[in-house]
């Protein structure tokens, strides 16, 4: 452990200290990077869960006394989260549909051998950036209430969304986010030149077919080279999104930070959306199971710091997904709690028999009944409940 990092008990934390992280670094107790000064005792409550035992602080960083104490806004309630989500959904849906239309167009253009109009994507990507800045939960909700019969198109949109959320959390400035968004939107553009019999094959690919499929990264470069003025970072993001942190990816077997940051970000978003989506050859995996699996690949497939941050912003139970609580009731996730990934804000909709009940919005991070907290029991597969996720949005308005 570097000399400037010190592990202390949570009760010894004081305003003015710089908290680097907390957690054990496991999937159920992930290492959460706080990366901020504690400016008031309210911050301790805001950024650290009740059950936190120890935190890591940087001993060479401290606030001056005049900046130590500052009041914070009250924490947003689950009811407020539900109201803001409901208000933001119509605009998020409009942007989502606009992006879907564009995805259909540019993919068809590639199949027809046309030069794609990248500049048409720029205003739409700007709207996505604005949307996640206004209410990221609304955009994520639509990502999970997606149309499973349009995977080719929704995959482009969702990878764009997840990449931008990660880039924003990593502190990218607007211009960089715009470039990242373009790279993410077009990351699979080379698949337009992969034969349909390979691209849509329901069974396992042969070794030869897999080599053809792997060629889509370089095919993407060939498509985008025809577009004038594209930044090199965009091209590298497209070409390198199948490189792996441990060096076992393709097309060039790059390793670690040899891979462009855009490639490392898009790799995480790409795999996450692929695993949580229904395909012709597989069922969707729940977000919790997906992140658990990806966590095992941290350092081999994915940049560890990027994946830790992705887990934190997405939450183990993302907005728009269903959970079953310990009291057996079913709820729709409204918003994640970054400091408590296992305790989202939820809206209870059904009893244990999947019968509608009077809705109730609760924050699992703070909810107590008779002194007891309420936890998530599991994240069910909606198909096993006979639920059409596309219809769940009506419960949010």
mmCIF file of C-alpha atoms in Angstrom:
data_model
loop_
_atom_site.group_PDB
_atom_site.id
_atom_site.type_symbol
_atom_site.label_atom_id
_atom_site.label_comp_id
_atom_site.label_asym_id
_atom_site.label_seq_id
_atom_site.Cartn_x
_atom_site.Cartn_y
_atom_site.Cartn_z
ATOM 1 C CA UNK A 1 0.000 0.000 0.000
ATOM 2 C CA UNK A 2 1.473 3.402 -0.932
ATOM 3 C CA UNK A 3 2.752 5.422 2.014
ATOM 4 C CA UNK A 4 0.216 8.210 1.593
ATOM 5 C CA UNK A 5 -2.778 5.862 1.931
ATOM 6 C CA UNK A 6 -3.932 4.947 5.418
ATOM 7 C CA UNK A 7 -6.784 2.693 6.539
ATOM 8 C CA UNK A 8 -8.785 4.110 9.449
ATOM 9 C CA UNK A 9 -12.042 3.317 11.232
ATOM 10 C CA UNK A 10 -15.071 5.150 9.924
ATOM 11 C CA UNK A 11 -15.709 6.675 13.353
ATOM 12 C CA UNK A 12 -12.251 8.291 13.235
ATOM 13 C CA UNK A 13 -13.073 10.112 9.997
ATOM 14 C CA UNK A 14 -13.227 13.900 10.318
ATOM 15 C CA UNK A 15 -14.014 16.849 8.032
ATOM 16 C CA UNK A 16 -10.948 17.888 6.083
ATOM 17 C CA UNK A 17 -9.787 14.341 5.342
ATOM 18 C CA UNK A 18 -9.615 13.001 1.793
ATOM 19 C CA UNK A 19 -11.371 9.637 1.413
ATOM 20 C CA UNK A 20 -9.906 7.495 -1.347
ATOM 21 C CA UNK A 21 -12.133 4.409 -1.071
ATOM 22 C CA UNK A 22 -13.962 1.898 1.105
ATOM 23 C CA UNK A 23 -14.969 -1.742 0.697
ATOM 24 C CA UNK A 24 -13.173 -5.081 0.473
ATOM 25 C CA UNK A 25 -12.952 -5.251 -3.307
ATOM 26 C CA UNK A 26 -15.331 -8.189 -3.756
ATOM 27 C CA UNK A 27 -18.460 -8.215 -5.891
ATOM 28 C CA UNK A 28 -20.843 -8.186 -2.925
ATOM 29 C CA UNK A 29 -18.625 -5.662 -1.117
ATOM 30 C CA UNK A 30 -17.035 -3.801 -4.021
ATOM 31 C CA UNK A 31 -14.180 -1.375 -3.658
ATOM 32 C CA UNK A 32 -15.943 1.957 -4.009
ATOM 33 C CA UNK A 33 -13.737 4.851 -5.068
ATOM 34 C CA UNK A 34 -14.976 7.949 -3.243
ATOM 35 C CA UNK A 35 -12.145 10.249 -4.308
ATOM 36 C CA UNK A 36 -13.255 13.383 -2.460
ATOM 37 C CA UNK A 37 -12.738 15.526 0.605
ATOM 38 C CA UNK A 38 -15.015 15.140 3.582
ATOM 39 C CA UNK A 39 -16.142 18.727 3.995
ATOM 40 C CA UNK A 40 -18.708 18.180 6.740
ATOM 41 C CA UNK A 41 -20.083 15.448 8.961
ATOM 42 C CA UNK A 42 -23.057 15.342 6.588
ATOM 43 C CA UNK A 43 -20.613 14.085 3.924
ATOM 44 C CA UNK A 44 -19.803 11.032 6.042
ATOM 45 C CA UNK A 45 -23.483 10.103 6.025
ATOM 46 C CA UNK A 46 -23.850 10.976 2.351
ATOM 47 C CA UNK A 47 -20.896 9.084 0.915
ATOM 48 C CA UNK A 48 -20.369 6.174 3.316
ATOM 49 C CA UNK A 49 -22.937 3.430 4.045
ATOM 50 C CA UNK A 50 -23.956 2.746 7.638
ATOM 51 C CA UNK A 51 -22.193 -0.609 7.667
ATOM 52 C CA UNK A 52 -18.828 0.768 6.552
ATOM 53 C CA UNK A 53 -16.145 -0.316 9.022
ATOM 54 C CA UNK A 54 -12.972 1.140 7.537
ATOM 55 C CA UNK A 55 -12.040 3.689 4.901
ATOM 56 C CA UNK A 56 -8.822 4.533 3.119
ATOM 57 C CA UNK A 57 -7.689 8.146 3.306
ATOM 58 C CA UNK A 58 -4.850 10.024 1.623
ATOM 59 C CA UNK A 59 -2.671 11.411 4.379
ATOM 60 C CA UNK A 60 -1.020 14.024 2.150
ATOM 61 C CA UNK A 61 -4.332 15.736 1.326
ATOM 62 C CA UNK A 62 -6.302 17.928 3.712
ATOM 63 C CA UNK A 63 -8.666 20.884 3.529
ATOM 64 C CA UNK A 64 -7.858 24.111 5.300
ATOM 65 C CA UNK A 65 -10.022 24.867 8.338
ATOM 66 C CA UNK A 66 -11.952 27.650 6.622
ATOM 67 C CA UNK A 67 -13.243 25.153 4.042
ATOM 68 C CA UNK A 68 -13.940 22.262 6.383
ATOM 69 C CA UNK A 69 -17.565 22.852 7.317
ATOM 70 C CA UNK A 70 -20.189 23.336 4.663
ATOM 71 C CA UNK A 71 -23.838 22.410 4.816
ATOM 72 C CA UNK A 72 -25.189 19.952 2.277
ATOM 73 C CA UNK A 73 -28.539 19.692 0.584
ATOM 74 C CA UNK A 74 -30.841 17.097 2.129
ATOM 75 C CA UNK A 75 -30.571 13.709 0.490
ATOM 76 C CA UNK A 76 -33.170 13.164 -2.227
ATOM 77 C CA UNK A 77 -35.968 10.861 -1.150
ATOM 78 C CA UNK A 78 -37.249 7.888 -3.116
ATOM 79 C CA UNK A 79 -40.492 9.796 -3.782
ATOM 80 C CA UNK A 80 -38.523 12.694 -5.246
ATOM 81 C CA UNK A 81 -36.474 10.269 -7.350
ATOM 82 C CA UNK A 82 -39.706 8.736 -8.697
ATOM 83 C CA UNK A 83 -41.168 12.160 -9.527
ATOM 84 C CA UNK A 84 -38.018 13.336 -11.299
ATOM 85 C CA UNK A 85 -37.736 10.056 -13.184
ATOM 86 C CA UNK A 86 -41.345 10.333 -14.331
ATOM 87 C CA UNK A 87 -40.776 13.914 -15.489
ATOM 88 C CA UNK A 88 -37.586 13.039 -17.372
ATOM 89 C CA UNK A 89 -38.832 9.888 -19.124
ATOM 90 C CA UNK A 90 -40.753 11.555 -22.009
ATOM 91 C CA UNK A 91 -37.710 13.521 -23.206
ATOM 92 C CA UNK A 92 -35.403 10.545 -22.655
ATOM 93 C CA UNK A 93 -37.795 8.388 -24.692
ATOM 94 C CA UNK A 94 -37.848 10.948 -27.515
ATOM 95 C CA UNK A 95 -34.025 10.990 -27.648
ATOM 96 C CA UNK A 96 -33.960 7.188 -27.504
ATOM 97 C CA UNK A 97 -36.341 6.894 -30.467
ATOM 98 C CA UNK A 98 -34.339 9.465 -32.424
ATOM 99 C CA UNK A 99 -31.172 7.475 -31.789
ATOM 100 C CA UNK A 100 -32.935 4.262 -32.796
ATOM 101 C CA UNK A 101 -33.992 5.774 -36.118
ATOM 102 C CA UNK A 102 -30.440 6.953 -36.769
ATOM 103 C CA UNK A 103 -28.999 3.516 -35.921
ATOM 104 C CA UNK A 104 -31.350 1.856 -38.413
ATOM 105 C CA UNK A 105 -30.255 4.334 -41.089
ATOM 106 C CA UNK A 106 -26.492 4.160 -40.673
ATOM 107 C CA UNK A 107 -26.447 0.362 -40.401
ATOM 108 C CA UNK A 108 -28.429 0.099 -43.628
ATOM 109 C CA UNK A 109 -26.081 2.606 -45.279
ATOM 110 C CA UNK A 110 -23.106 0.411 -44.410
ATOM 111 C CA UNK A 111 -24.837 -2.655 -45.847
ATOM 112 C CA UNK A 112 -25.576 -0.670 -49.009
ATOM 113 C CA UNK A 113 -21.940 0.383 -49.326
ATOM 114 C CA UNK A 114 -22.658 4.068 -48.714
ATOM 115 C CA UNK A 115 -20.422 6.479 -46.805
ATOM 116 C CA UNK A 116 -22.111 7.035 -43.460
ATOM 117 C CA UNK A 117 -23.028 10.546 -42.378
ATOM 118 C CA UNK A 118 -21.273 10.740 -39.009
ATOM 119 C CA UNK A 119 -22.069 14.434 -38.601
ATOM 120 C CA UNK A 120 -25.757 13.504 -38.373
ATOM 121 C CA UNK A 121 -24.961 11.649 -35.148
ATOM 122 C CA UNK A 122 -23.264 14.575 -33.423
ATOM 123 C CA UNK A 123 -26.398 16.532 -32.346
ATOM 124 C CA UNK A 124 -28.048 13.313 -31.168
ATOM 125 C CA UNK A 125 -25.015 12.329 -29.092
ATOM 126 C CA UNK A 126 -25.034 15.813 -27.604
ATOM 127 C CA UNK A 127 -28.629 15.238 -26.540
ATOM 128 C CA UNK A 128 -27.688 11.941 -24.902
ATOM 129 C CA UNK A 129 -24.936 13.710 -22.950
ATOM 130 C CA UNK A 130 -27.424 16.349 -21.836
ATOM 131 C CA UNK A 131 -29.940 13.652 -20.920
ATOM 132 C CA UNK A 132 -27.570 11.720 -18.666
ATOM 133 C CA UNK A 133 -26.509 14.973 -17.046
ATOM 134 C CA UNK A 134 -30.137 15.835 -16.316
ATOM 135 C CA UNK A 135 -31.390 12.407 -15.249
ATOM 136 C CA UNK A 136 -29.196 9.422 -15.990
ATOM 137 C CA UNK A 137 -31.714 7.090 -14.370
ATOM 138 C CA UNK A 138 -34.296 7.895 -17.067
ATOM 139 C CA UNK A 139 -31.873 7.024 -19.856
ATOM 140 C CA UNK A 140 -30.875 3.794 -18.104
ATOM 141 C CA UNK A 141 -34.504 2.854 -17.520
ATOM 142 C CA UNK A 142 -35.148 2.980 -21.259
ATOM 143 C CA UNK A 143 -32.029 0.899 -21.887
ATOM 144 C CA UNK A 144 -33.539 -1.914 -19.829
ATOM 145 C CA UNK A 145 -37.066 -1.457 -21.169
ATOM 146 C CA UNK A 146 -35.657 -2.099 -24.621
ATOM 147 C CA UNK A 147 -37.164 -3.889 -27.586
ATOM 148 C CA UNK A 148 -35.501 -7.270 -27.687
ATOM 149 C CA UNK A 149 -36.340 -7.794 -31.353
ATOM 150 C CA UNK A 150 -34.068 -4.926 -32.409
ATOM 151 C CA UNK A 151 -30.826 -5.900 -30.729
ATOM 152 C CA UNK A 152 -28.612 -4.739 -33.597
ATOM 153 C CA UNK A 153 -29.896 -1.184 -33.239
ATOM 154 C CA UNK A 154 -30.451 -0.979 -29.481
ATOM 155 C CA UNK A 155 -26.966 -2.373 -28.878
ATOM 156 C CA UNK A 156 -25.415 0.656 -30.612
ATOM 157 C CA UNK A 157 -27.538 3.000 -28.520
ATOM 158 C CA UNK A 158 -26.972 1.260 -25.207
ATOM 159 C CA UNK A 159 -23.215 0.924 -25.641
ATOM 160 C CA UNK A 160 -23.182 4.639 -26.450
ATOM 161 C CA UNK A 161 -25.183 5.376 -23.288
ATOM 162 C CA UNK A 162 -23.142 3.154 -20.955
ATOM 163 C CA UNK A 163 -19.859 4.461 -22.362
ATOM 164 C CA UNK A 164 -20.921 8.073 -21.889
ATOM 165 C CA UNK A 165 -22.050 7.407 -18.321
ATOM 166 C CA UNK A 166 -18.658 5.866 -17.583
ATOM 167 C CA UNK A 167 -16.760 8.629 -19.359
ATOM 168 C CA UNK A 168 -18.672 11.282 -17.466
ATOM 169 C CA UNK A 169 -17.982 9.525 -14.150
ATOM 170 C CA UNK A 170 -14.281 9.404 -15.052
ATOM 171 C CA UNK A 171 -14.265 13.172 -15.527
ATOM 172 C CA UNK A 172 -14.084 13.511 -19.315
ATOM 173 C CA UNK A 173 -14.815 17.010 -20.588
ATOM 174 C CA UNK A 174 -17.609 17.691 -23.060
ATOM 175 C CA UNK A 175 -15.454 17.529 -26.216
ATOM 176 C CA UNK A 176 -13.989 14.197 -25.140
ATOM 177 C CA UNK A 177 -17.443 12.856 -24.298
ATOM 178 C CA UNK A 178 -18.639 13.782 -27.778
ATOM 179 C CA UNK A 179 -15.760 11.849 -29.348
ATOM 180 C CA UNK A 180 -16.348 8.899 -27.023
ATOM 181 C CA UNK A 181 -20.042 8.929 -27.956
ATOM 182 C CA UNK A 182 -19.261 8.727 -31.664
ATOM 183 C CA UNK A 183 -16.788 5.880 -31.129
ATOM 184 C CA UNK A 184 -19.311 3.991 -29.007
ATOM 185 C CA UNK A 185 -22.203 4.531 -31.414
ATOM 186 C CA UNK A 186 -20.140 3.201 -34.321
ATOM 187 C CA UNK A 187 -18.124 0.574 -32.415
ATOM 188 C CA UNK A 188 -19.745 -2.290 -34.337
ATOM 189 C CA UNK A 189 -20.098 -0.497 -37.663
ATOM 190 C CA UNK A 190 -17.816 -3.111 -39.269
ATOM 191 C CA UNK A 191 -20.466 -5.780 -38.694
ATOM 192 C CA UNK A 192 -22.308 -4.239 -41.615
ATOM 193 C CA UNK A 193 -19.700 -5.941 -43.784
ATOM 194 C CA UNK A 194 -19.965 -9.331 -42.075
ATOM 195 C CA UNK A 195 -22.177 -11.834 -43.963
ATOM 196 C CA UNK A 196 -25.612 -12.238 -42.350
ATOM 197 C CA UNK A 197 -25.210 -16.018 -42.187
ATOM 198 C CA UNK A 198 -22.297 -15.464 -39.798
ATOM 199 C CA UNK A 199 -23.634 -12.390 -38.019
ATOM 200 C CA UNK A 200 -27.030 -13.916 -37.189
ATOM 201 C CA UNK A 201 -26.070 -17.569 -36.841
ATOM 202 C CA UNK A 202 -28.113 -19.025 -33.940
ATOM 203 C CA UNK A 203 -25.555 -21.670 -33.028
ATOM 204 C CA UNK A 204 -21.877 -21.702 -32.197
ATOM 205 C CA UNK A 205 -19.587 -20.252 -34.859
ATOM 206 C CA UNK A 206 -17.010 -22.459 -36.505
ATOM 207 C CA UNK A 207 -13.363 -21.450 -36.137
ATOM 208 C CA UNK A 208 -13.405 -19.995 -39.634
ATOM 209 C CA UNK A 209 -16.660 -18.104 -39.008
ATOM 210 C CA UNK A 210 -15.275 -16.717 -35.761
ATOM 211 C CA UNK A 211 -12.246 -15.363 -37.614
ATOM 212 C CA UNK A 212 -14.633 -13.647 -40.036
ATOM 213 C CA UNK A 213 -16.571 -12.178 -37.110
ATOM 214 C CA UNK A 214 -13.375 -10.963 -35.436
ATOM 215 C CA UNK A 215 -12.607 -9.067 -38.612
ATOM 216 C CA UNK A 216 -15.401 -6.577 -37.883
ATOM 217 C CA UNK A 217 -13.036 -4.393 -35.820
ATOM 218 C CA UNK A 218 -10.759 -3.735 -38.790
ATOM 219 C CA UNK A 219 -13.763 -3.566 -41.099
ATOM 220 C CA UNK A 220 -15.053 -0.770 -38.862
ATOM 221 C CA UNK A 221 -11.810 1.100 -39.407
ATOM 222 C CA UNK A 222 -12.177 0.639 -43.165
ATOM 223 C CA UNK A 223 -15.700 2.071 -43.062
ATOM 224 C CA UNK A 224 -14.780 5.066 -40.923
ATOM 225 C CA UNK A 225 -11.569 5.884 -42.813
ATOM 226 C CA UNK A 226 -13.843 7.015 -45.623
ATOM 227 C CA UNK A 227 -15.303 9.699 -43.331
ATOM 228 C CA UNK A 228 -13.235 12.862 -43.396
ATOM 229 C CA UNK A 229 -12.104 14.615 -40.230
ATOM 230 C CA UNK A 230 -12.617 11.878 -37.666
ATOM 231 C CA UNK A 231 -10.318 12.156 -34.664
ATOM 232 C CA UNK A 232 -7.800 9.337 -34.170
ATOM 233 C CA UNK A 233 -9.266 8.627 -30.722
ATOM 234 C CA UNK A 234 -12.591 7.729 -32.367
ATOM 235 C CA UNK A 235 -10.942 5.307 -34.770
ATOM 236 C CA UNK A 236 -8.942 3.698 -31.969
ATOM 237 C CA UNK A 237 -12.074 3.301 -29.844
ATOM 238 C CA UNK A 238 -13.758 1.416 -32.685
ATOM 239 C CA UNK A 239 -10.771 -0.767 -33.555
ATOM 240 C CA UNK A 240 -9.733 -1.552 -29.967
ATOM 241 C CA UNK A 241 -13.039 -2.311 -28.216
ATOM 242 C CA UNK A 242 -12.283 -6.052 -28.411
ATOM 243 C CA UNK A 243 -8.765 -5.708 -27.036
ATOM 244 C CA UNK A 244 -8.495 -7.067 -23.510
ATOM 245 C CA UNK A 245 -6.613 -5.609 -20.568
ATOM 246 C CA UNK A 246 -4.543 -8.767 -20.103
ATOM 247 C CA UNK A 247 -3.501 -8.842 -23.768
ATOM 248 C CA UNK A 248 -5.735 -11.681 -24.985
ATOM 249 C CA UNK A 249 -8.021 -9.618 -27.220
ATOM 250 C CA UNK A 250 -8.013 -8.682 -30.898
ATOM 251 C CA UNK A 251 -7.067 -7.481 -33.460
ATOM 252 C CA UNK A 252 -3.569 -6.549 -32.126
ATOM 253 C CA UNK A 253 -3.394 -8.180 -28.676
ATOM 254 C CA UNK A 254 -2.739 -4.831 -27.001
ATOM 255 C CA UNK A 255 -2.316 -4.892 -23.243
ATOM 256 C CA UNK A 256 -3.225 -2.590 -20.341
ATOM 257 C CA UNK A 257 -2.770 1.091 -21.080
ATOM 258 C CA UNK A 258 -1.578 0.305 -24.596
ATOM 259 C CA UNK A 259 -5.323 0.159 -25.297
ATOM 260 C CA UNK A 260 -6.831 3.591 -25.839
ATOM 261 C CA UNK A 261 -9.092 4.713 -22.952
ATOM 262 C CA UNK A 262 -12.055 4.781 -25.356
ATOM 263 C CA UNK A 263 -11.391 1.144 -26.248
ATOM 264 C CA UNK A 264 -11.224 0.181 -22.562
ATOM 265 C CA UNK A 265 -14.478 1.998 -21.767
ATOM 266 C CA UNK A 266 -16.394 0.681 -24.774
ATOM 267 C CA UNK A 267 -15.208 -2.868 -24.030
ATOM 268 C CA UNK A 268 -16.980 -2.760 -20.670
ATOM 269 C CA UNK A 269 -20.155 -1.232 -22.114
ATOM 270 C CA UNK A 270 -20.189 -3.682 -25.037
ATOM 271 C CA UNK A 271 -19.923 -6.824 -22.921
ATOM 272 C CA UNK A 272 -22.399 -5.546 -20.332
ATOM 273 C CA UNK A 273 -25.094 -4.854 -22.917
ATOM 274 C CA UNK A 274 -24.441 -8.095 -24.806
ATOM 275 C CA UNK A 275 -24.823 -10.207 -21.664
ATOM 276 C CA UNK A 276 -27.942 -8.396 -20.416
ATOM 277 C CA UNK A 277 -29.714 -8.689 -23.786
ATOM 278 C CA UNK A 278 -31.745 -11.482 -25.350
ATOM 279 C CA UNK A 279 -30.089 -12.837 -28.494
ATOM 280 C CA UNK A 280 -31.208 -15.407 -31.044
ATOM 281 C CA UNK A 281 -28.988 -17.959 -29.290
ATOM 282 C CA UNK A 282 -29.338 -17.033 -25.596
ATOM 283 C CA UNK A 283 -31.537 -15.554 -22.882
ATOM 284 C CA UNK A 284 -30.682 -12.302 -21.152
ATOM 285 C CA UNK A 285 -28.555 -12.431 -18.012
ATOM 286 C CA UNK A 286 -29.624 -10.279 -15.074
ATOM 287 C CA UNK A 287 -27.506 -7.165 -14.459
ATOM 288 C CA UNK A 288 -26.426 -8.485 -11.046
ATOM 289 C CA UNK A 289 -25.225 -11.790 -12.507
ATOM 290 C CA UNK A 290 -23.586 -9.958 -15.409
ATOM 291 C CA UNK A 291 -21.576 -7.670 -13.152
ATOM 292 C CA UNK A 292 -20.652 -10.606 -10.946
ATOM 293 C CA UNK A 293 -19.248 -12.394 -13.988
ATOM 294 C CA UNK A 294 -17.475 -9.292 -15.302
ATOM 295 C CA UNK A 295 -15.981 -8.706 -11.859
ATOM 296 C CA UNK A 296 -14.186 -12.046 -12.192
ATOM 297 C CA UNK A 297 -12.648 -10.770 -15.421
ATOM 298 C CA UNK A 298 -11.328 -7.579 -13.842
ATOM 299 C CA UNK A 299 -7.667 -7.155 -14.736
ATOM 300 C CA UNK A 300 -7.745 -9.874 -17.378
ATOM 301 C CA UNK A 301 -10.427 -8.520 -19.691
ATOM 302 C CA UNK A 302 -11.213 -5.107 -18.240
ATOM 303 C CA UNK A 303 -9.368 -2.129 -16.803
ATOM 304 C CA UNK A 304 -9.807 -2.610 -13.006
ATOM 305 C CA UNK A 305 -10.309 1.085 -12.220
ATOM 306 C CA UNK A 306 -12.782 1.548 -15.060
ATOM 307 C CA UNK A 307 -14.785 -1.541 -14.071
ATOM 308 C CA UNK A 308 -14.915 -0.483 -10.411
ATOM 309 C CA UNK A 309 -16.295 2.883 -11.471
ATOM 310 C CA UNK A 310 -18.762 1.252 -13.880
ATOM 311 C CA UNK A 311 -20.156 -0.957 -11.105
ATOM 312 C CA UNK A 312 -20.522 2.088 -8.898
ATOM 313 C CA UNK A 313 -22.445 4.206 -11.419
ATOM 314 C CA UNK A 314 -24.594 1.406 -12.833
ATOM 315 C CA UNK A 315 -25.389 -0.165 -9.514
ATOM 316 C CA UNK A 316 -25.793 -3.878 -9.107
ATOM 317 C CA UNK A 317 -29.515 -3.228 -9.554
ATOM 318 C CA UNK A 318 -29.795 -0.513 -12.262
ATOM 319 C CA UNK A 319 -32.823 1.750 -12.873
ATOM 320 C CA UNK A 320 -35.505 0.048 -14.929
ATOM 321 C CA UNK A 321 -34.812 -3.449 -13.578
ATOM 322 C CA UNK A 322 -36.961 -5.509 -11.243
ATOM 323 C CA UNK A 323 -35.989 -6.822 -7.823
ATOM 324 C CA UNK A 324 -37.687 -8.951 -5.205
ATOM 325 C CA UNK A 325 -37.304 -7.732 -1.632
ATOM 326 C CA UNK A 326 -36.874 -9.825 1.498
ATOM 327 C CA UNK A 327 -40.570 -9.419 2.292
ATOM 328 C CA UNK A 328 -41.199 -11.118 -1.091
ATOM 329 C CA UNK A 329 -42.723 -8.037 -2.737
ATOM 330 C CA UNK A 330 -41.532 -7.048 -6.214
ATOM 331 C CA UNK A 331 -40.275 -3.567 -7.038
ATOM 332 C CA UNK A 332 -38.922 -1.533 -9.931
ATOM 333 C CA UNK A 333 -35.578 0.149 -9.340
ATOM 334 C CA UNK A 334 -35.788 3.939 -9.568
ATOM 335 C CA UNK A 335 -32.246 4.988 -8.869
ATOM 336 C CA UNK A 336 -28.969 3.549 -7.632
ATOM 337 C CA UNK A 337 -27.213 4.646 -4.461
ATOM 338 C CA UNK A 338 -23.584 5.007 -5.518
ATOM 339 C CA UNK A 339 -22.338 4.733 -1.952
ATOM 340 C CA UNK A 340 -24.531 1.656 -1.325
ATOM 341 C CA UNK A 341 -24.629 -0.414 -4.554
ATOM 342 C CA UNK A 342 -26.773 -3.125 -2.954
ATOM 343 C CA UNK A 343 -29.412 -0.671 -1.681
ATOM 344 C CA UNK A 344 -31.172 1.203 -4.493
ATOM 345 C CA UNK A 345 -34.244 3.426 -4.366
ATOM 346 C CA UNK A 346 -37.244 1.374 -5.508
ATOM 347 C CA UNK A 347 -40.961 1.589 -6.241
ATOM 348 C CA UNK A 348 -42.904 -1.401 -4.923
ATOM 349 C CA UNK A 349 -45.482 -2.619 -7.448
ATOM 350 C CA UNK A 350 -46.523 -6.245 -6.761
ATOM 351 C CA UNK A 351 -46.978 -8.649 -3.874
ATOM 352 C CA UNK A 352 -45.366 -12.097 -3.793
ATOM 353 C CA UNK A 353 -48.083 -13.435 -6.114
ATOM 354 C CA UNK A 354 -47.399 -10.691 -8.675
ATOM 355 C CA UNK A 355 -50.685 -8.977 -7.852
ATOM 356 C CA UNK A 356 -50.623 -5.163 -8.043
ATOM 357 C CA UNK A 357 -50.416 -3.396 -4.689
ATOM 358 C CA UNK A 358 -50.544 0.228 -3.670
ATOM 359 C CA UNK A 359 -47.229 1.614 -4.860
ATOM 360 C CA UNK A 360 -44.668 2.689 -2.294
ATOM 361 C CA UNK A 361 -41.343 4.406 -2.963
ATOM 362 C CA UNK A 362 -38.564 3.584 -0.524
ATOM 363 C CA UNK A 363 -34.827 4.141 -0.257
ATOM 364 C CA UNK A 364 -33.343 0.829 0.839
ATOM 365 C CA UNK A 365 -30.218 2.615 2.099
ATOM 366 C CA UNK A 366 -32.198 4.406 4.805
ATOM 367 C CA UNK A 367 -35.477 2.471 5.138
ATOM 368 C CA UNK A 368 -36.146 0.936 8.537
ATOM 369 C CA UNK A 369 -39.257 -0.849 9.820
ATOM 370 C CA UNK A 370 -39.367 -1.795 13.487
ATOM 371 C CA UNK A 371 -35.655 -1.111 13.508
ATOM 372 C CA UNK A 372 -34.963 -3.567 10.694
ATOM 373 C CA UNK A 373 -33.693 -2.734 7.229
ATOM 374 C CA UNK A 374 -35.200 -4.182 4.060
ATOM 375 C CA UNK A 375 -32.819 -5.785 1.582
ATOM 376 C CA UNK A 376 -32.988 -7.053 -1.972
ATOM 377 C CA UNK A 377 -33.567 -10.794 -1.955
ATOM 378 C CA UNK A 378 -32.855 -11.408 -5.624
ATOM 379 C CA UNK A 379 -33.025 -9.956 -9.099
ATOM 380 C CA UNK A 380 -35.467 -12.182 -10.988
ATOM 381 C CA UNK A 381 -35.539 -12.768 -14.696
ATOM 382 C CA UNK A 382 -38.676 -10.858 -15.806
ATOM 383 C CA UNK A 383 -39.568 -13.662 -18.228
ATOM 384 C CA UNK A 384 -40.014 -16.102 -15.338
ATOM 385 C CA UNK A 385 -42.589 -13.718 -13.880
ATOM 386 C CA UNK A 386 -44.470 -13.304 -17.132
ATOM 387 C CA UNK A 387 -43.513 -9.632 -17.207
ATOM 388 C CA UNK A 388 -43.018 -7.636 -20.388
ATOM 389 C CA UNK A 389 -40.436 -5.033 -19.382
ATOM 390 C CA UNK A 390 -41.569 -2.740 -22.188
ATOM 391 C CA UNK A 391 -44.867 -2.298 -20.332
ATOM 392 C CA UNK A 392 -43.300 -1.489 -16.960
ATOM 393 C CA UNK A 393 -42.665 2.149 -17.867
ATOM 394 C CA UNK A 394 -46.359 2.867 -17.345
ATOM 395 C CA UNK A 395 -45.844 2.281 -13.613
ATOM 396 C CA UNK A 396 -43.402 5.194 -13.505
ATOM 397 C CA UNK A 397 -45.774 7.888 -14.728
#
